[in-house]
Each structure stands twice: as C-alpha cells, then as structure tokens.
Tab-separated table of C-alpha atoms and ligand atoms in Angstrom:
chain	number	residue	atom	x	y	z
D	279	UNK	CA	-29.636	-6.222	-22.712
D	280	UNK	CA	-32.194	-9.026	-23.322
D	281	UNK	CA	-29.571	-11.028	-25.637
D	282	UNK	CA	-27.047	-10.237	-22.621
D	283	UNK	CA	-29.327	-12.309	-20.997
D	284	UNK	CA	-30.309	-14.834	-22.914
D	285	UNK	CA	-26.555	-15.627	-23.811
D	286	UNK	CA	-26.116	-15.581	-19.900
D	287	UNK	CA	-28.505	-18.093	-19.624
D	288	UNK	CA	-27.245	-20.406	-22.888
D	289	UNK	CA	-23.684	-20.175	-21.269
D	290	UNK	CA	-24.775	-21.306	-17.902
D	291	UNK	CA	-26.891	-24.545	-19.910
D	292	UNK	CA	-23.667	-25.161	-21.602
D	293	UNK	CA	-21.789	-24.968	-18.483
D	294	UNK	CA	-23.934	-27.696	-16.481
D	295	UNK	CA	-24.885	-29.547	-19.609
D	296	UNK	CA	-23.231	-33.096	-20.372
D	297	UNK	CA	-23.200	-32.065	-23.613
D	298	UNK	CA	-20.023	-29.567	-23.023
D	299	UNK	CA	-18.990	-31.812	-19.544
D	300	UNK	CA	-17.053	-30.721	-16.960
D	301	UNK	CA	-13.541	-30.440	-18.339
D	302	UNK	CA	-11.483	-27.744	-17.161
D	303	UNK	CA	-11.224	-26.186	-20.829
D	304	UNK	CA	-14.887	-25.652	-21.495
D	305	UNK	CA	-15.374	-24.762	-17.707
D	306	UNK	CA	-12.987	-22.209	-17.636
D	307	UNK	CA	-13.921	-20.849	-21.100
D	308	UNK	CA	-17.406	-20.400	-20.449
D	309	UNK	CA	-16.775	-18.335	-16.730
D	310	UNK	CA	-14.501	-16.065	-18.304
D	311	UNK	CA	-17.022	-15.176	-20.710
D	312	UNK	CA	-19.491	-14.758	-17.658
D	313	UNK	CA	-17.001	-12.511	-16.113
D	314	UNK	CA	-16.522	-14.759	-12.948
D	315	UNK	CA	-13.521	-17.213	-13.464
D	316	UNK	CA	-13.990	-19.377	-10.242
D	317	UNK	CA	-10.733	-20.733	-9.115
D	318	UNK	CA	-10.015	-24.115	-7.592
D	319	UNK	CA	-9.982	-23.282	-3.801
D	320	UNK	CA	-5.828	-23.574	-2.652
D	321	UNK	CA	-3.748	-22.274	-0.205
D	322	UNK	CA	-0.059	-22.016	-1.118
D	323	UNK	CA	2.023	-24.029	1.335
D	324	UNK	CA	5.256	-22.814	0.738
D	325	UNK	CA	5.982	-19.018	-0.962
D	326	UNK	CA	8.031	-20.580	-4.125
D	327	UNK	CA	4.284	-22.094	-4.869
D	328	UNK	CA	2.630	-18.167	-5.418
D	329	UNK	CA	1.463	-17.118	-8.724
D	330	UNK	CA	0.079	-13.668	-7.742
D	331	UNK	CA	0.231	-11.591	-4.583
D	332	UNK	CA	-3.325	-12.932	-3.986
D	333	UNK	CA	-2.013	-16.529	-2.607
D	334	UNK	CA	-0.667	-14.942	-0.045
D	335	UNK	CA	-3.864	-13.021	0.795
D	336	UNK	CA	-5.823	-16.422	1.126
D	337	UNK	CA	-3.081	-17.770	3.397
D	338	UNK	CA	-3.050	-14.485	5.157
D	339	UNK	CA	-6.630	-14.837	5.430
D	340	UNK	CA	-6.974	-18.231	7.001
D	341	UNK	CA	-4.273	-17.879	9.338
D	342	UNK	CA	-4.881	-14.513	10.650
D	343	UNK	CA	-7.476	-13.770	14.249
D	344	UNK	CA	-10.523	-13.013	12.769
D	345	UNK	CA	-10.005	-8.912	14.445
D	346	UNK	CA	-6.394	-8.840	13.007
D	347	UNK	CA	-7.394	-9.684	9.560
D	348	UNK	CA	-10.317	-7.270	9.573
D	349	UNK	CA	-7.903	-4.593	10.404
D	350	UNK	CA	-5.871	-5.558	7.397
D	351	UNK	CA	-8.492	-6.418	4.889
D	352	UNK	CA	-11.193	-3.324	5.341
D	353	UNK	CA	-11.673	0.296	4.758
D	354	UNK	CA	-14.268	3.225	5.187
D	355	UNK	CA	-17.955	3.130	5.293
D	356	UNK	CA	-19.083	0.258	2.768
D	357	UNK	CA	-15.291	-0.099	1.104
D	358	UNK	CA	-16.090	2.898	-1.296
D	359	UNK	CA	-12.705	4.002	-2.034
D	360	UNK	CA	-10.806	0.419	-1.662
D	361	UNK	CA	-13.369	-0.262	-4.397
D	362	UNK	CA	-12.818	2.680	-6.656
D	363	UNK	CA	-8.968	1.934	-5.892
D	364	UNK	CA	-8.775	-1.479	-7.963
D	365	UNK	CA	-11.208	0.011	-10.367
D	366	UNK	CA	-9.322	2.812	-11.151
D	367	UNK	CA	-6.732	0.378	-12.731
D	368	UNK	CA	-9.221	-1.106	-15.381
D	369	UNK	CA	-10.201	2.200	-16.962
D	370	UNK	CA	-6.543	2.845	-17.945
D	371	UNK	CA	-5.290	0.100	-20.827
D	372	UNK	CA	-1.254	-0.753	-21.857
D	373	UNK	CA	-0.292	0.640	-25.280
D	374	UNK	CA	2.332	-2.220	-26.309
D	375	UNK	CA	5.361	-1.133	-28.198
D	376	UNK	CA	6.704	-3.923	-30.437
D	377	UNK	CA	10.478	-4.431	-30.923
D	378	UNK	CA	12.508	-2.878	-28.785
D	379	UNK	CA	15.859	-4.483	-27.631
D	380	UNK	CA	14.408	-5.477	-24.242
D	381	UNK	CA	16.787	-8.137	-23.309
D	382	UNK	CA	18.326	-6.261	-20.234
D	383	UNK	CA	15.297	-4.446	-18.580
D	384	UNK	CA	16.390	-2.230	-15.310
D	385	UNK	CA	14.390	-0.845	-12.622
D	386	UNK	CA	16.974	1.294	-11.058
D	387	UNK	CA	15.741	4.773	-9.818
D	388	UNK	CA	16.271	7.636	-8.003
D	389	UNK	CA	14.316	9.075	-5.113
D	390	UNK	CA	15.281	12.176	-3.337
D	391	UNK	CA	18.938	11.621	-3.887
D	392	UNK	CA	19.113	8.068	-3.378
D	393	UNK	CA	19.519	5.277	-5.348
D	394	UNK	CA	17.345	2.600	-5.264
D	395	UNK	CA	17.277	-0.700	-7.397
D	396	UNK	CA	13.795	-0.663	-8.111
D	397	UNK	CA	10.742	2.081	-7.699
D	398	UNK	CA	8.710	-0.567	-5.142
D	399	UNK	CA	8.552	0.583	-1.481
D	400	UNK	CA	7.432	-0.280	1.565
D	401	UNK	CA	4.528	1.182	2.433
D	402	UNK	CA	4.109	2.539	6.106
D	403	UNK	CA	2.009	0.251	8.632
D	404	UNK	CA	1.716	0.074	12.101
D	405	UNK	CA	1.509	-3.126	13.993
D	406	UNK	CA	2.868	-5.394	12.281
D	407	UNK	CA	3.426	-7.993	14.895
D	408	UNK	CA	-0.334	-8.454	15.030
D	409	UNK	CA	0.082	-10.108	10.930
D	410	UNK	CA	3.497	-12.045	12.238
D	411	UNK	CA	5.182	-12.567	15.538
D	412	UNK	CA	8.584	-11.216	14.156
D	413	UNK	CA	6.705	-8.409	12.416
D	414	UNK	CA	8.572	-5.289	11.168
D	415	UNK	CA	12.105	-6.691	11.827
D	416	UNK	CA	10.852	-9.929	8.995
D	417	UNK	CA	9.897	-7.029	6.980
D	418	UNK	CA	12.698	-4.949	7.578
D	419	UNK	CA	14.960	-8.332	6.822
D	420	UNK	CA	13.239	-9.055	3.690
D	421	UNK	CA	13.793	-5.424	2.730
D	422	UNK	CA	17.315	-5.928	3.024
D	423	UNK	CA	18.150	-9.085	1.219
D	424	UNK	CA	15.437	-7.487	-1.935
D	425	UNK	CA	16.959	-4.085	-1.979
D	426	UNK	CA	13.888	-2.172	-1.299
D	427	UNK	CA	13.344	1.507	0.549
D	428	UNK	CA	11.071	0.242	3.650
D	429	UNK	CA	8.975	3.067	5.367
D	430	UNK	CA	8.367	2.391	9.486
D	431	UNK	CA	5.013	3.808	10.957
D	432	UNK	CA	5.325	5.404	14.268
D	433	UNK	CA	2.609	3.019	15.454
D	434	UNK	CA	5.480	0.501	14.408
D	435	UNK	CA	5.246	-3.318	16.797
D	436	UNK	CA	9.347	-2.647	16.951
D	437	UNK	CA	11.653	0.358	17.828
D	438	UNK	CA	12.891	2.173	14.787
D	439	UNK	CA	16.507	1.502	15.987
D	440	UNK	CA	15.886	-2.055	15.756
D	441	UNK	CA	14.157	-2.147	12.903
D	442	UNK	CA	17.124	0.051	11.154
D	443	UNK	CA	19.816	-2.324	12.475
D	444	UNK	CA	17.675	-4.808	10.984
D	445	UNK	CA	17.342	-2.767	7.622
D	446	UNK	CA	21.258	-2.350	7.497
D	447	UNK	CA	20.337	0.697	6.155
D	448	UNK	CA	18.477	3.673	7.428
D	449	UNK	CA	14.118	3.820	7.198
D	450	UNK	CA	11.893	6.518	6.195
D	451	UNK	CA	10.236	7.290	9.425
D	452	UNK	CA	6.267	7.792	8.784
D	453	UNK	CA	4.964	10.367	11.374
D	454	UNK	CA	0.937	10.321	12.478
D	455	UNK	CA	1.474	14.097	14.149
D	456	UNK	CA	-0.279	14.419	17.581
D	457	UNK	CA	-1.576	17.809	19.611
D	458	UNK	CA	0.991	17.917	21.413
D	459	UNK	CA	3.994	19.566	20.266
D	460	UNK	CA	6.296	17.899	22.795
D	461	UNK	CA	5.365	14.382	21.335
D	462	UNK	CA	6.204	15.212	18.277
D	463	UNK	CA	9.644	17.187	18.982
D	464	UNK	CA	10.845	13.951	21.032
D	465	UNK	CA	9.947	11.114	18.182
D	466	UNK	CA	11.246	13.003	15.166
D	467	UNK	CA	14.663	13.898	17.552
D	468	UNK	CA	14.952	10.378	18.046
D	469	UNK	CA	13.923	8.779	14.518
D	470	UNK	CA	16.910	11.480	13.453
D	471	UNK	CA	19.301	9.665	16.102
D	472	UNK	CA	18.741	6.767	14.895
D	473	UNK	CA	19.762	7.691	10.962
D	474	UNK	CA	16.454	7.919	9.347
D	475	UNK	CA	16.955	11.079	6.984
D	476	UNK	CA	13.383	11.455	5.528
D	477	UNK	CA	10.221	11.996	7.581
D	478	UNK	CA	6.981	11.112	5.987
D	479	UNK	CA	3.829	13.191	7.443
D	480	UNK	CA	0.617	11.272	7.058
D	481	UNK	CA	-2.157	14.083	6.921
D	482	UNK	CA	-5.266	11.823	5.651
D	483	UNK	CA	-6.703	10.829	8.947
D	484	UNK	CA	-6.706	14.151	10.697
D	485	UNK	CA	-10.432	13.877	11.197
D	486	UNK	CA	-10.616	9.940	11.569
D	487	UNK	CA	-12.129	7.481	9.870
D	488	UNK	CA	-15.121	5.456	9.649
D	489	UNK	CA	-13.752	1.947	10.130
D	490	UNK	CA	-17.086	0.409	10.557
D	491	UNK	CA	-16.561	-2.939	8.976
D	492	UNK	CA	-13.015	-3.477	10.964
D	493	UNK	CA	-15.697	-3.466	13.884
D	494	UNK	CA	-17.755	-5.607	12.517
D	495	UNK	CA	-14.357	-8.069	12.430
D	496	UNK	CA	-13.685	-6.856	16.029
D	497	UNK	CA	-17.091	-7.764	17.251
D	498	UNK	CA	-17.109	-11.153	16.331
D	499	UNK	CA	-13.666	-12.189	17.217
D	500	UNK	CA	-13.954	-14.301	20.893
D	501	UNK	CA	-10.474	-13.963	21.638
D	502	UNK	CA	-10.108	-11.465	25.004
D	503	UNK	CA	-7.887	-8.660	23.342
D	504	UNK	CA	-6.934	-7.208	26.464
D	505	UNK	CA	-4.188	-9.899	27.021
D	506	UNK	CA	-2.277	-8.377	24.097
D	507	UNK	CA	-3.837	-4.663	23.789
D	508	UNK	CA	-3.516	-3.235	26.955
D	509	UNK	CA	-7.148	-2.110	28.616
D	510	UNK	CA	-8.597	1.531	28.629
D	511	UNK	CA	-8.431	4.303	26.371
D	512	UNK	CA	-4.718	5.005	25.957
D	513	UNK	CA	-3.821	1.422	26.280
D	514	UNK	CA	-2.530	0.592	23.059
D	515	UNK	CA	-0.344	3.246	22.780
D	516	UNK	CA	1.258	1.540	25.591
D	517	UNK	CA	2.404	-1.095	23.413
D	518	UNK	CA	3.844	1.396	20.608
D	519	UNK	CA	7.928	1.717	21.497
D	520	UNK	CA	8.013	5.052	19.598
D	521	UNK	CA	5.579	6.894	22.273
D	522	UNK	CA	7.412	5.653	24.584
D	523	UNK	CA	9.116	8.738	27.402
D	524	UNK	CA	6.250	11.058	25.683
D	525	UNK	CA	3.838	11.019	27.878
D	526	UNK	CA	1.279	10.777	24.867
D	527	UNK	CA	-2.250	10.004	25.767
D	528	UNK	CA	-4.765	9.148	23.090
D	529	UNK	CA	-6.640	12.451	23.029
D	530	UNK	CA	-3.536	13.786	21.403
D	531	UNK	CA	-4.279	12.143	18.337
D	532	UNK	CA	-7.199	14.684	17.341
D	533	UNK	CA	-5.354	16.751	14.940
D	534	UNK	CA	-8.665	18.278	13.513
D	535	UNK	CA	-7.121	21.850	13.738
D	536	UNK	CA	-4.099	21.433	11.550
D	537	UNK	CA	-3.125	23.474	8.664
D	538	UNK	CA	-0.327	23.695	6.086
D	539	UNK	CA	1.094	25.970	8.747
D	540	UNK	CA	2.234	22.896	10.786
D	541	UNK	CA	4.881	22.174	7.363
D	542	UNK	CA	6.804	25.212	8.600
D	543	UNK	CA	6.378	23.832	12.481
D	544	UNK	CA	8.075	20.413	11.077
D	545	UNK	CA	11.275	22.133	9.132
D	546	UNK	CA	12.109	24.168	11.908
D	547	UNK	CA	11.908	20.912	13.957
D	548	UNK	CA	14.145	18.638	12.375
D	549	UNK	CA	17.217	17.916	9.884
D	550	UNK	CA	14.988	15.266	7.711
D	551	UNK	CA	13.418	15.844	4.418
D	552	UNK	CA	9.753	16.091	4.667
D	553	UNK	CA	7.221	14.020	2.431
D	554	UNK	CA	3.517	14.550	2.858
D	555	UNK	CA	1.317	11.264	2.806
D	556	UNK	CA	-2.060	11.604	1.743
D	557	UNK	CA	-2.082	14.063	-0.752
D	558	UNK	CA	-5.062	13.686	-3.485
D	559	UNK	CA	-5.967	16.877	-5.463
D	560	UNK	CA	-3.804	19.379	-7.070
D	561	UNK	CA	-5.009	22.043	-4.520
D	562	UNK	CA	-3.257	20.370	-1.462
D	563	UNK	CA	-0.338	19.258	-4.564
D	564	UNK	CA	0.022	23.472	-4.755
D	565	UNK	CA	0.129	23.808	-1.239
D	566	UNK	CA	2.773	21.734	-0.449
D	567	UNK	CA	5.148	22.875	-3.275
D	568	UNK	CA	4.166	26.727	-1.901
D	569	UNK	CA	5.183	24.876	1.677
D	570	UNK	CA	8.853	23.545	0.212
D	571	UNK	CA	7.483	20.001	0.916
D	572	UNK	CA	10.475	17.356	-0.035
D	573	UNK	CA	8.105	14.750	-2.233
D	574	UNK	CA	4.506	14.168	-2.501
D	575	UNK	CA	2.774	11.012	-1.611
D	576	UNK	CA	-0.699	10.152	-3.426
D	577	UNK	CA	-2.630	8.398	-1.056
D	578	UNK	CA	-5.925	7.700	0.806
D	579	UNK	CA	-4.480	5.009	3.056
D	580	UNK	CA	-5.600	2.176	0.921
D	581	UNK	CA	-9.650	3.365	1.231
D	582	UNK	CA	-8.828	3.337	4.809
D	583	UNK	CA	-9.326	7.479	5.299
D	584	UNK	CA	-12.261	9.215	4.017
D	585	UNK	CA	-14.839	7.448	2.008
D	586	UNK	CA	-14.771	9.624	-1.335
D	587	UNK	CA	-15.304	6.300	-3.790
D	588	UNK	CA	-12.625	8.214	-5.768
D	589	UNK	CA	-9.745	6.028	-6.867
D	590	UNK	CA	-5.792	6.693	-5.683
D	591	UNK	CA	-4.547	6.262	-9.769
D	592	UNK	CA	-7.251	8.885	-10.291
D	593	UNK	CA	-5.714	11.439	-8.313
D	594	UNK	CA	-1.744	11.370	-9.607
D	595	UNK	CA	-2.752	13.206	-12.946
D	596	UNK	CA	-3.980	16.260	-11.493
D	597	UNK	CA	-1.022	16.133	-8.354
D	598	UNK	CA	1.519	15.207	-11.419
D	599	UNK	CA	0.154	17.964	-13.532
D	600	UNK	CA	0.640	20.689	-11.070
D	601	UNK	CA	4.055	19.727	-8.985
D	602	UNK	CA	4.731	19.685	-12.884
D	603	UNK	CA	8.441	17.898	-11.875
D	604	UNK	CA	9.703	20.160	-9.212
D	605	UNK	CA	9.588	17.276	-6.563
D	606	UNK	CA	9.204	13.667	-7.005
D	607	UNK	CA	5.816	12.332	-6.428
D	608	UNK	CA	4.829	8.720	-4.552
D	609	UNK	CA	1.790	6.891	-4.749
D	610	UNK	CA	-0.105	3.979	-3.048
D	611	UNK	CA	-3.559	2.538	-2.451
D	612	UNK	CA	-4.198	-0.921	-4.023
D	613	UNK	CA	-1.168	-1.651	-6.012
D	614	UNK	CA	-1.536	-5.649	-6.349
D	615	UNK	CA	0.678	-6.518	-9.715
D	616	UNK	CA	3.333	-5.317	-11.843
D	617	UNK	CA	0.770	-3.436	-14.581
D	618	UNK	CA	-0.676	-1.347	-11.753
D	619	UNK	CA	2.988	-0.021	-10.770
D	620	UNK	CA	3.329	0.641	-14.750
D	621	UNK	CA	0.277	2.371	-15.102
D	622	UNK	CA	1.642	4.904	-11.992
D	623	UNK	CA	4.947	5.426	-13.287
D	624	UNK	CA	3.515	6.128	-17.047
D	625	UNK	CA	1.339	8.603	-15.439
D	626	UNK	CA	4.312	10.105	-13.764
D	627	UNK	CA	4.754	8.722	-10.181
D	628	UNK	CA	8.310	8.376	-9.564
D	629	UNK	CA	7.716	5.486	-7.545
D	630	UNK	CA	4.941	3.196	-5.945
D	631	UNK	CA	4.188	1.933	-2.009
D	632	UNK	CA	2.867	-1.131	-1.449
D	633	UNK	CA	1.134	-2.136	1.815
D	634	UNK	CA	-1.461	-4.420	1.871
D	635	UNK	CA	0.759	-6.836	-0.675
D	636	UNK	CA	3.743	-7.376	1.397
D	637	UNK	CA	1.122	-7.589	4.436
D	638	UNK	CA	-0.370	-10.776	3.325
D	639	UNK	CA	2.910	-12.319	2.943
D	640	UNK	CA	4.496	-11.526	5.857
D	641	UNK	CA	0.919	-12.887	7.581
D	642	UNK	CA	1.392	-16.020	5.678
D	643	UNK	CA	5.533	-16.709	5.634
D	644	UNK	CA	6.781	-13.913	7.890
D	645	UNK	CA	10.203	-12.956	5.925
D	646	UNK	CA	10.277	-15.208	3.087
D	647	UNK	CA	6.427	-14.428	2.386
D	648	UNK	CA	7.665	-10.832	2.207
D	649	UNK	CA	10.621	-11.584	-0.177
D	650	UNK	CA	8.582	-13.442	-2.502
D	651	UNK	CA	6.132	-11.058	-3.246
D	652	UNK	CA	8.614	-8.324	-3.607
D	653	UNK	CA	10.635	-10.900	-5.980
D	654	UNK	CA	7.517	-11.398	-7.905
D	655	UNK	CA	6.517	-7.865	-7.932
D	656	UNK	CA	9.821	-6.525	-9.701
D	657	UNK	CA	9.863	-10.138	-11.937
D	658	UNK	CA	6.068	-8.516	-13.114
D	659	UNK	CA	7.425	-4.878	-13.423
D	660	UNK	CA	10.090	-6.525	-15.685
D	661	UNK	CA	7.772	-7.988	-17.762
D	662	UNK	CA	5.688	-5.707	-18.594
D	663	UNK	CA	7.998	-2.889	-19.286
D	664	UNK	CA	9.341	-5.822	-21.729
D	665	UNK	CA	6.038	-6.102	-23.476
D	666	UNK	CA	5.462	-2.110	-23.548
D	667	UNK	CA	8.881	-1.862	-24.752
D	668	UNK	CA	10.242	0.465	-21.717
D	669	UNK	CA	14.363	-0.530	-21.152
D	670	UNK	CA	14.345	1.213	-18.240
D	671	UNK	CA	11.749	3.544	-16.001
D	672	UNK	CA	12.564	6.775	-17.405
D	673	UNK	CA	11.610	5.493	-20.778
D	674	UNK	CA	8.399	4.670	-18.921
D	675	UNK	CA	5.471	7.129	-20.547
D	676	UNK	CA	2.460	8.574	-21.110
D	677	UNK	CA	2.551	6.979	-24.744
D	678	UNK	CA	2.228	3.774	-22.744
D	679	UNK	CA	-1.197	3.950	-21.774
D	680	UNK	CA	-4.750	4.887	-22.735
D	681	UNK	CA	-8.255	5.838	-21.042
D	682	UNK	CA	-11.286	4.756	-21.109
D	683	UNK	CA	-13.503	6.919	-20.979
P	974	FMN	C1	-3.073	-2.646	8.379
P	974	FMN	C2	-2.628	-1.310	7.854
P	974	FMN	C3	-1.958	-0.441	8.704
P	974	FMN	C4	-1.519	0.795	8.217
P	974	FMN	N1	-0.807	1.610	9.038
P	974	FMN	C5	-0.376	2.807	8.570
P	974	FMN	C6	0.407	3.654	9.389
P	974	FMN	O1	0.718	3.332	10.533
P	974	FMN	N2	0.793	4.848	8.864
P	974	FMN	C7	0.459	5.245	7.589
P	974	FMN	O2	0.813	6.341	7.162
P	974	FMN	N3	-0.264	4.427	6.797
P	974	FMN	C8	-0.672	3.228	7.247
P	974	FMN	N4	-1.368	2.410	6.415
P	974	FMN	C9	-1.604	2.808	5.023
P	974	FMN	C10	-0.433	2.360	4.147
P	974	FMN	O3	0.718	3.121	4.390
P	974	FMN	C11	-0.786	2.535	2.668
P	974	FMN	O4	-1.189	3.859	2.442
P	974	FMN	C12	-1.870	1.568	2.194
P	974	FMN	O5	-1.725	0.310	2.795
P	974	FMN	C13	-1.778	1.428	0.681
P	974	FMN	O6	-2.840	0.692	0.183
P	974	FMN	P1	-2.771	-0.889	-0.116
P	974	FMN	O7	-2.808	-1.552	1.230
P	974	FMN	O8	-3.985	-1.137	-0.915
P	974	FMN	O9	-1.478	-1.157	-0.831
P	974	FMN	C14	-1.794	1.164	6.880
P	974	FMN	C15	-2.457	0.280	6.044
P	974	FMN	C16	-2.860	-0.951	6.507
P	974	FMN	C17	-3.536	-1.900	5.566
C-alpha cells in the first residue's frame, strides 16, 4: 500500500516535471498508469466524428435542459445499481480464440420467431421528445434504415401507429400496467390494432422508485415546466397519446398489489406474446416459465428501479441457468460497447437492449445520432466476435469469457 503510494506520488512528479514535459506520449502514459486517463475536452460536431457511444453523451449533455438530462442521466438513491451496472462488466474478462476464419462475421438472430439482422434492440423509453423534438419517430426512422427491433414505451412522446408507420415494420409495445383494468384492456386492444405482436410487461417499478438525484436536476432547472408538462397531478399523462380515451388518472399507476396472477389476466387479454421486463433472480425466472411467459427480460431499468447495488450482467447467470433454454432471454442496463453485448450473449442472453446509448444520440443528432451509434455498435460487436473467434452468435460461448473473482 505504502509503495502504491509512493509510486503515486513519483508518477505525478514525473507527470508535472520538465524533465518528462508535457508531450502527449508521456502524459497519457503516466494517467493510464494512475488509472485516470483525462481526455482532451471535445464535443463531436457531426456523428461521422464519434469514436465511442460516449461522444454522444457529452453532446447530449451540453445540449440537453438541465431537468431533461437529469431524467436521462440518473438513477436510485446515490446511483447504486447504475454503478454496480458498468462494474459488473469489468469482473468478467474475453478469452480470445486465435485463428479462426473470421473474414465474414454475421450477427443475424432469431427472437421469438423473427428474424433479426443483429441481437441489438431498442430499449423501451418514454418521452422521447423531451431528448429531440422529432423524438420516437427519429428513433423509429433510424431503426428502420439499421435494421433493428425498436421497443415503444406506453409513456411514448408519439402514437404507436405513427411510430409503426414510421418503423415500416411493426414495434414491441412496452406496457407500464395500471389499477385499472379498463386502461389496460383499451391500450393493449389498440397496440394489437395497430400490428404490434409482442407486448413487453415492465414489472420493476411496481413500488416506485427513489429518483432523488433526477430532483436534484429538476430543482435547479429555471425553465417553467408547466408550458410543456401540463400542471397538477395527472398532468403529464395528458401529454402521453397512448392514455389517451382511458380516462387514466395518475393514482392508477400504484400497482403495489400485483402478483404473477396478473400474467394469466394479460393472456386472456390479448393475441400478443408476452415478455416480462425486469426480471433479476431465478425465483421470479421460475415464475414466469410456471406462468407460460413468451421471453424474459433481465433488467433493473438501467439502476433506475430499486437501489440493490447489484449489477444487471450479474443477474443473467442465475435467470439463464434456470429458464435453462425453454424461452429466449433479453437483457439491458448499461450496455455502452460492443464487449458488453459479448459478454451477455456468452453468458446466454439471446439478445441485448440498449437505452441510454441510442438516447444520447438521438439528444445530440436526432436520427442520424441514432444511426451512428447503432452502426458503431454492430461495427464493435463485429469486432470482437472477430478477435474471440465467434463467426456468428450461436458460436458465441461460455468458453469466451472468464471471472474474476
Ligand atoms: C430516460 C429513460 C426513460 C425510460 N423509460 C422507460 C419506459 O417508459 N418503459 C420501460 O420499460 N423502461 C424505460 N426505461 C428503461 C429502459 O427500457 C432500459 O431498461 C434502460 O434504459 C437500460 O439501461 P441503459 O440506459 O443503461 O442502457 C427508461 C430509461 C431511461 C434512461
């Protein structure tokens, strides 16, 4: 610990010392061995100029109201599980396979019957014309000209007819269930109308959420939000096309008395496959293979649901382990480059949501911001399945990575 110290020290002489200067070599080296690389400060001005998903996070960043970009940016309590989310990723490693043939890598896929060109998909989230004024219709554009699955919230800016005709292709609708059974019988009738076939049930924020530091954005933001958020209680709902002609008022939202009993409510209900959202331990896994659930989604909302400090990527082994293949399993919560998505599918995810990734670039370049991180995303996957020697993602495996610890 003391020669930890001491070589902290020496390093930070050398840094400022004449003796090294100030070239961008010697800087460089000697932060990386400090474990802080700091990078020249530079926003991207155009999205052919990104290196990593993170340009478009500063952009987002310093174009974004100061409320708007809380609401992206934070999570629970003290950022506990948005933390342990990133983390996770470090304590598993990439166990390279030299010399395979992989001069024609593919990422096409399957996912409940359909076939997709790659295993990235759009996360669900809601609002997304406070991060761009064309909001889901950019994304839904960009998801179209990339080829990706794109998954509308219900607390979506844009109708999900609009967004599908923007789409060309049908959504997965994402469903926040309410109290009232007669909200939820009139969205999922008319998601089905308008051709989405799969129904996604987010379950993680039955009992809230402690989005303390999104207040602390909020509080300090001097823009009036009432001239774009309606005022009182149930105002914002007001400004949510899918509640519209359901009378919903915000009290509906406590769904603190839920059980797996509300599955069986949902397949009586509509035509659409069912996917549960939120899913983090093997005993909920159990529950919703007992329930005839359609897929399971690994999630905790990007450390946006409860603060348990325990990392998404932590949680697929034991929900892989016991739907033990029977239905395909999704995952999400801090998925920033192509290694993360690797790491997922070697520990058996069948395919990976992004949200906050595609967020910053559709905050910083509405639908070309969007395409290029999706672009670079798969040109990452690529790669990396090159180096690990994986042609294709079923030959994606567990002999692919390590832990530490
Ligand atoms: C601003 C924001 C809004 C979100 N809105 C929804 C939503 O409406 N429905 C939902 O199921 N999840 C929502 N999520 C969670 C995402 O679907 C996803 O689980 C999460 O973003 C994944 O973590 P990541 O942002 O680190 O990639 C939202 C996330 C963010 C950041």
């Amino acid at each position: 610990m003391a020669n930890a110290q001491l070589r902290r020290q020496f390093l930070k002489f050398l840094v400022a010392s004449p003796l090294l200067g100030w070239t961008t070599a010697g800087r460089l080296l000697a932060d990386e061995m400090l474990d802080t690389i700091s990078l020249p400060d530079y926003l991207i001005k155009s999205p052919d100029e990104a290196l990593d998903v993170f340009d478009f996070h500063n952009v987002a960043r310093s174009v974004l109201p100061t409320a708007h970009y809380g609401y992206l940016a934070t999570g629970t309590d003290g950022n506990e599980t948005l933390k342990a989310n990133r983390k996770a990723f470090d304590r598993v490693y990439l166990r390279a396979m030299r010399m395979v043939d992989t001069a024609a890598v593919s990422l096409d896929t399957r996912l409940l019957d359909e076939p997709l060109t790659s295993p990235i998909v759009l996360a669900p989230v809601g609002s997304q014309k406070a991060f761009h004024a064309e909001g889901e219709l950019a994304t839904a554009r960009a998801a179209r000209s990339q080829g990706h699955l794109q998954m509308l919230s219900n607390v979506t800016s844009t109708s999900i007819e609009d967004v599908i005709e923007a789409r060309g292709e049908p959504v997965w609708f994402q469903f926040y269930p309410t109290n009232k059974w007669s909200t939820a019988s009139t969205m999922l009738k008319r998601a089905e109308d308008a051709g989405a076939k799969v129904v996604v049930l987010t379950v993680d924020l039955n009992s809230g959420s402690n989005r303390v530091l999104l207040n602390q954005f909020i509080r300090v933001d001097e823009r009036d939000c009432d001239v774009c958020h309606s005022p009182g209680p149930d105002g914002w709902l007001k400004t949510k096309p899918m509640y519209a002609g359901t009378g919903a008022v915000e009290a509906d939202w406590d769904m603190s008395s839920m059980t797996w009993d509300y599955i069986d409510r949902l397949r009586d209900a509509t035509r659409m496959k069912i996917v549960v959202k939120g899913v983090v331990t093997a005993e909920d896994a159990k529950s919703c293979i007992e329930r005839g659930v359609d897929a399971i989604y690994v999630s905790n909302h990007g450390g946006r649901a409860e603060a348990s400090g325990w990392g998404s990527l932590e949680n697929l082994p034991e929900v892989v382990a016991t739907v033990n293949g029977r239905v395909p399993v999704l995952i999400d919560s801090g998925f920033r480059r192509g290694t993360d998505i690797f790491k997922a599918l070697a520990l058996g995810a069948d395919a990976v949501c992004i949200g906050r990734a595609y967020i910053w670039g559709l905050a910083a370049f509405g639908q070309a911001g969007v395409e290029k991180v999706l672009d670079m995303l798969r040109a990452e996957l690529r790669m990396v399945m090159g180096q690990m020697g994986a042609r294709s993602i079923a030959d994606i495996g567990a002999e692919h990575i390590g832990a530490r610890g």
